């Protein structure tokens, strides 16, 4: 995360968060009855919009089918400054990046980018000198290791899908 971010500046984190917006076209808000069925086209539109805004990944790089919805988490975390914090419902989406994908990070959003292996992430998360966003830490400790160790099943089967639960972490 960029050093100018109000909450959790200079933290390592996930690729991006979708931050759906109400009242725009195409709609980024999904009906709860569809979410529990795994149908989240609005969240996928929002994710594609934010990938472009934050990382400069053109919106047409991913189709909706390329983004796999796995589950949702609800977290609440104060920022280090004691003034700000976040209380968010996050939809966890995964995908495989195309080999020709280009990045053009927005410096107001992104401080640094790296492609990391599972082993590198394990080393980084055990380094007390590195900071991570609270939502990434929670996703990492509760889900990411199993998703990553079984990446083919994660991407191409329903084994790790849990649409009906909002995991309060």
C-alpha positions as a Python dict, from the first residue, in 0.01 Angstrom:
ca = {
    (1, 'X'): (0, 0, 0),
    (2, 'X'): (120, 350, -76),
    (3, 'X'): (267, 562, 201),
    (4, 'X'): (-6, 824, 145),
    (5, 'X'): (-291, 585, 233),
    (6, 'X'): (-494, 698, 536),
    (7, 'X'): (-528, 347, 673),
    (8, 'X'): (-249, 92, 682),
    (9, 'X'): (11, 281, 476),
    (10, 'X'): (327, 96, 374),
    (11, 'X'): (172, -244, 438),
    (12, 'X'): (200, -546, 215),
    (13, 'X'): (-141, -673, 115),
    (14, 'X'): (-348, -857, -145),
    (15, 'X'): (-369, -753, -510),
    (16, 'X'): (-664, -519, -460),
    (17, 'X'): (-1002, -479, -293),
    (18, 'X'): (-1312, -430, -504),
    (19, 'X'): (-1487, -152, -306),
    (20, 'X'): (-1817, -178, -495),
    (21, 'X'): (-1996, 148, -563),
    (22, 'X'): (-2373, 183, -559),
    (23, 'X'): (-2565, 356, -835),
    (24, 'X'): (-2323, 307, -1123),
    (25, 'X'): (-2359, 113, -1446),
    (26, 'X'): (-2284, -170, -1471),
    (27, 'X'): (-2413, -238, -1122),
    (28, 'X'): (-2149, -340, -869),
    (29, 'X'): (-2401, -443, -602),
    (30, 'X'): (-2525, -799, -589),
    (31, 'X'): (-2851, -924, -439),
    (32, 'X'): (-2798, -1137, -127),
    (33, 'X'): (-3004, -1420, -275),
    (34, 'X'): (-2758, -1440, -567),
    (35, 'X'): (-2448, -1411, -348),
    (36, 'X'): (-2533, -1730, -158),
    (37, 'X'): (-2551, -1903, -496),
    (38, 'X'): (-2206, -1772, -587),
    (39, 'X'): (-2342, -1528, -844),
    (40, 'X'): (-2152, -1201, -791),
    (41, 'X'): (-2128, -1017, -1124),
    (42, 'X'): (-2138, -680, -949),
    (43, 'X'): (-1842, -762, -727),
    (44, 'X'): (-1654, -888, -1033),
    (45, 'X'): (-1724, -560, -1217),
    (46, 'X'): (-1597, -372, -911),
    (47, 'X'): (-1285, -588, -890),
    (48, 'X'): (-1207, -531, -1258),
    (49, 'X'): (-1258, -154, -1212),
    (50, 'X'): (-1026, -148, -908),
    (51, 'X'): (-759, -361, -1079),
    (52, 'X'): (-745, -90, -1345),
    (53, 'X'): (-754, 197, -1093),
    (54, 'X'): (-496, 55, -852),
    (55, 'X'): (-264, -153, -1071),
    (56, 'X'): (-330, -16, -1420),
    (57, 'X'): (-450, -356, -1540),
    (58, 'X'): (-682, -286, -1835),
    (59, 'X'): (-1040, -379, -1750),
    (60, 'X'): (-1060, -621, -2044),
    (61, 'X'): (-765, -828, -1913),
    (62, 'X'): (-1005, -1040, -1709),
    (63, 'X'): (-1353, -1159, -1798),
    (64, 'X'): (-1601, -1232, -1520),
    (65, 'X'): (-1538, -1604, -1570),
    (66, 'X'): (-1167, -1549, -1496),
    (67, 'X'): (-1244, -1423, -1144),
    (68, 'X'): (-1348, -1698, -905),
    (69, 'X'): (-1552, -1604, -598),
    (70, 'X'): (-1463, -1820, -297),
    (71, 'X'): (-1608, -1666, 20),
    (72, 'X'): (-1659, -1349, 225),
    (73, 'X'): (-1492, -1216, 537),
    (74, 'X'): (-1597, -945, 779),
    (75, 'X'): (-1321, -775, 972),
    (76, 'X'): (-1274, -469, 1189),
    (77, 'X'): (-929, -321, 1253),
    (78, 'X'): (-796, 9, 1388),
    (79, 'X'): (-509, 170, 1200),
    (80, 'X'): (-178, 228, 1378),
    (81, 'X'): (-254, 600, 1419),
    (82, 'X'): (-548, 526, 1650),
    (83, 'X'): (-767, 770, 1454),
    (84, 'X'): (-874, 568, 1152),
    (85, 'X'): (-971, 210, 1098),
    (86, 'X'): (-1169, -17, 873),
    (87, 'X'): (-1479, -231, 919),
    (88, 'X'): (-1544, -409, 592),
    (89, 'X'): (-1710, -702, 428),
    (90, 'X'): (-1464, -843, 175),
    (91, 'X'): (-1540, -1082, -107),
    (92, 'X'): (-1245, -1311, -175),
    (93, 'X'): (-1182, -1359, -546),
    (94, 'X'): (-893, -1547, -703),
    (95, 'X'): (-762, -1576, -1056),
    (96, 'X'): (-462, -1680, -1256),
    (97, 'X'): (-283, -1384, -1413),
    (98, 'X'): (-227, -1402, -1788),
    (99, 'X'): (141, -1428, -1877),
    (100, 'X'): (123, -1110, -2087),
    (101, 'X'): (-49, -899, -1821),
    (102, 'X'): (100, -553, -1785),
    (103, 'X'): (101, -347, -1467),
    (104, 'X'): (106, 31, -1435),
    (105, 'X'): (63, 86, -1057),
    (106, 'X'): (-110, 400, -932),
    (107, 'X'): (140, 561, -689),
    (108, 'X'): (-148, 692, -476),
    (109, 'X'): (-257, 333, -415),
    (110, 'X'): (51, 114, -454),
    (111, 'X'): (388, 155, -286),
    (112, 'X'): (554, -155, -426),
    (113, 'X'): (458, -459, -633),
    (114, 'X'): (602, -807, -632),
    (115, 'X'): (506, -1150, -758),
    (116, 'X'): (565, -1385, -467),
    (117, 'X'): (570, -1760, -430),
    (118, 'X'): (395, -1931, -140),
    (119, 'X'): (738, -1979, 20),
    (120, 'X'): (827, -1610, -19),
    (121, 'X'): (498, -1506, 139),
    (122, 'X'): (563, -1746, 428),
    (123, 'X'): (907, -1592, 481),
    (124, 'X'): (769, -1239, 456),
    (125, 'X'): (484, -1296, 702),
    (126, 'X'): (730, -1431, 959),
    (127, 'X'): (956, -1124, 926),
    (128, 'X'): (879, -887, 1219),
    (129, 'X'): (1015, -592, 1020),
    (130, 'X'): (742, -618, 755),
    (131, 'X'): (387, -489, 802),
    (132, 'X'): (77, -645, 648),
    (133, 'X'): (-277, -516, 617),
    (134, 'X'): (-504, -675, 878),
    (135, 'X'): (-737, -824, 616),
    (136, 'X'): (-446, -987, 431),
    (137, 'X'): (-312, -1130, 757),
    (138, 'X'): (-654, -1275, 836),
    (139, 'X'): (-707, -1418, 487),
    (140, 'X'): (-354, -1556, 489),
    (141, 'X'): (-387, -1731, 824),
    (142, 'X'): (-739, -1867, 770),
    (143, 'X'): (-762, -1944, 399),
    (144, 'X'): (-474, -1859, 169),
    (145, 'X'): (-243, -2144, 262),
    (146, 'X'): (-505, -2409, 185),
    (147, 'X'): (-619, -2230, -132),
    (148, 'X'): (-260, -2199, -252),
    (149, 'X'): (-155, -2554, -162),
    (150, 'X'): (-447, -2683, -368),
    (151, 'X'): (-444, -2412, -636),
    (152, 'X'): (-583, -2626, -920),
    (153, 'X'): (-882, -2728, -709),
    (154, 'X'): (-920, -2371, -584),
    (155, 'X'): (-937, -2234, -936),
    (156, 'X'): (-1128, -2510, -1115),
    (157, 'X'): (-1355, -2687, -864),
    (158, 'X'): (-1594, -2587, -588),
    (159, 'X'): (-1395, -2753, -308),
    (160, 'X'): (-1298, -2421, -141),
    (161, 'X'): (-1619, -2230, -215),
    (162, 'X'): (-1831, -2112, 77),
    (163, 'X'): (-2087, -1861, -45),
    (164, 'X'): (-2330, -1869, 245),
    (165, 'X'): (-2088, -1791, 529),
    (166, 'X'): (-1958, -1449, 623),
    (167, 'X'): (-1644, -1537, 817),
    (168, 'X'): (-1605, -1291, 1104),
    (169, 'X'): (-1232, -1266, 1154),
}
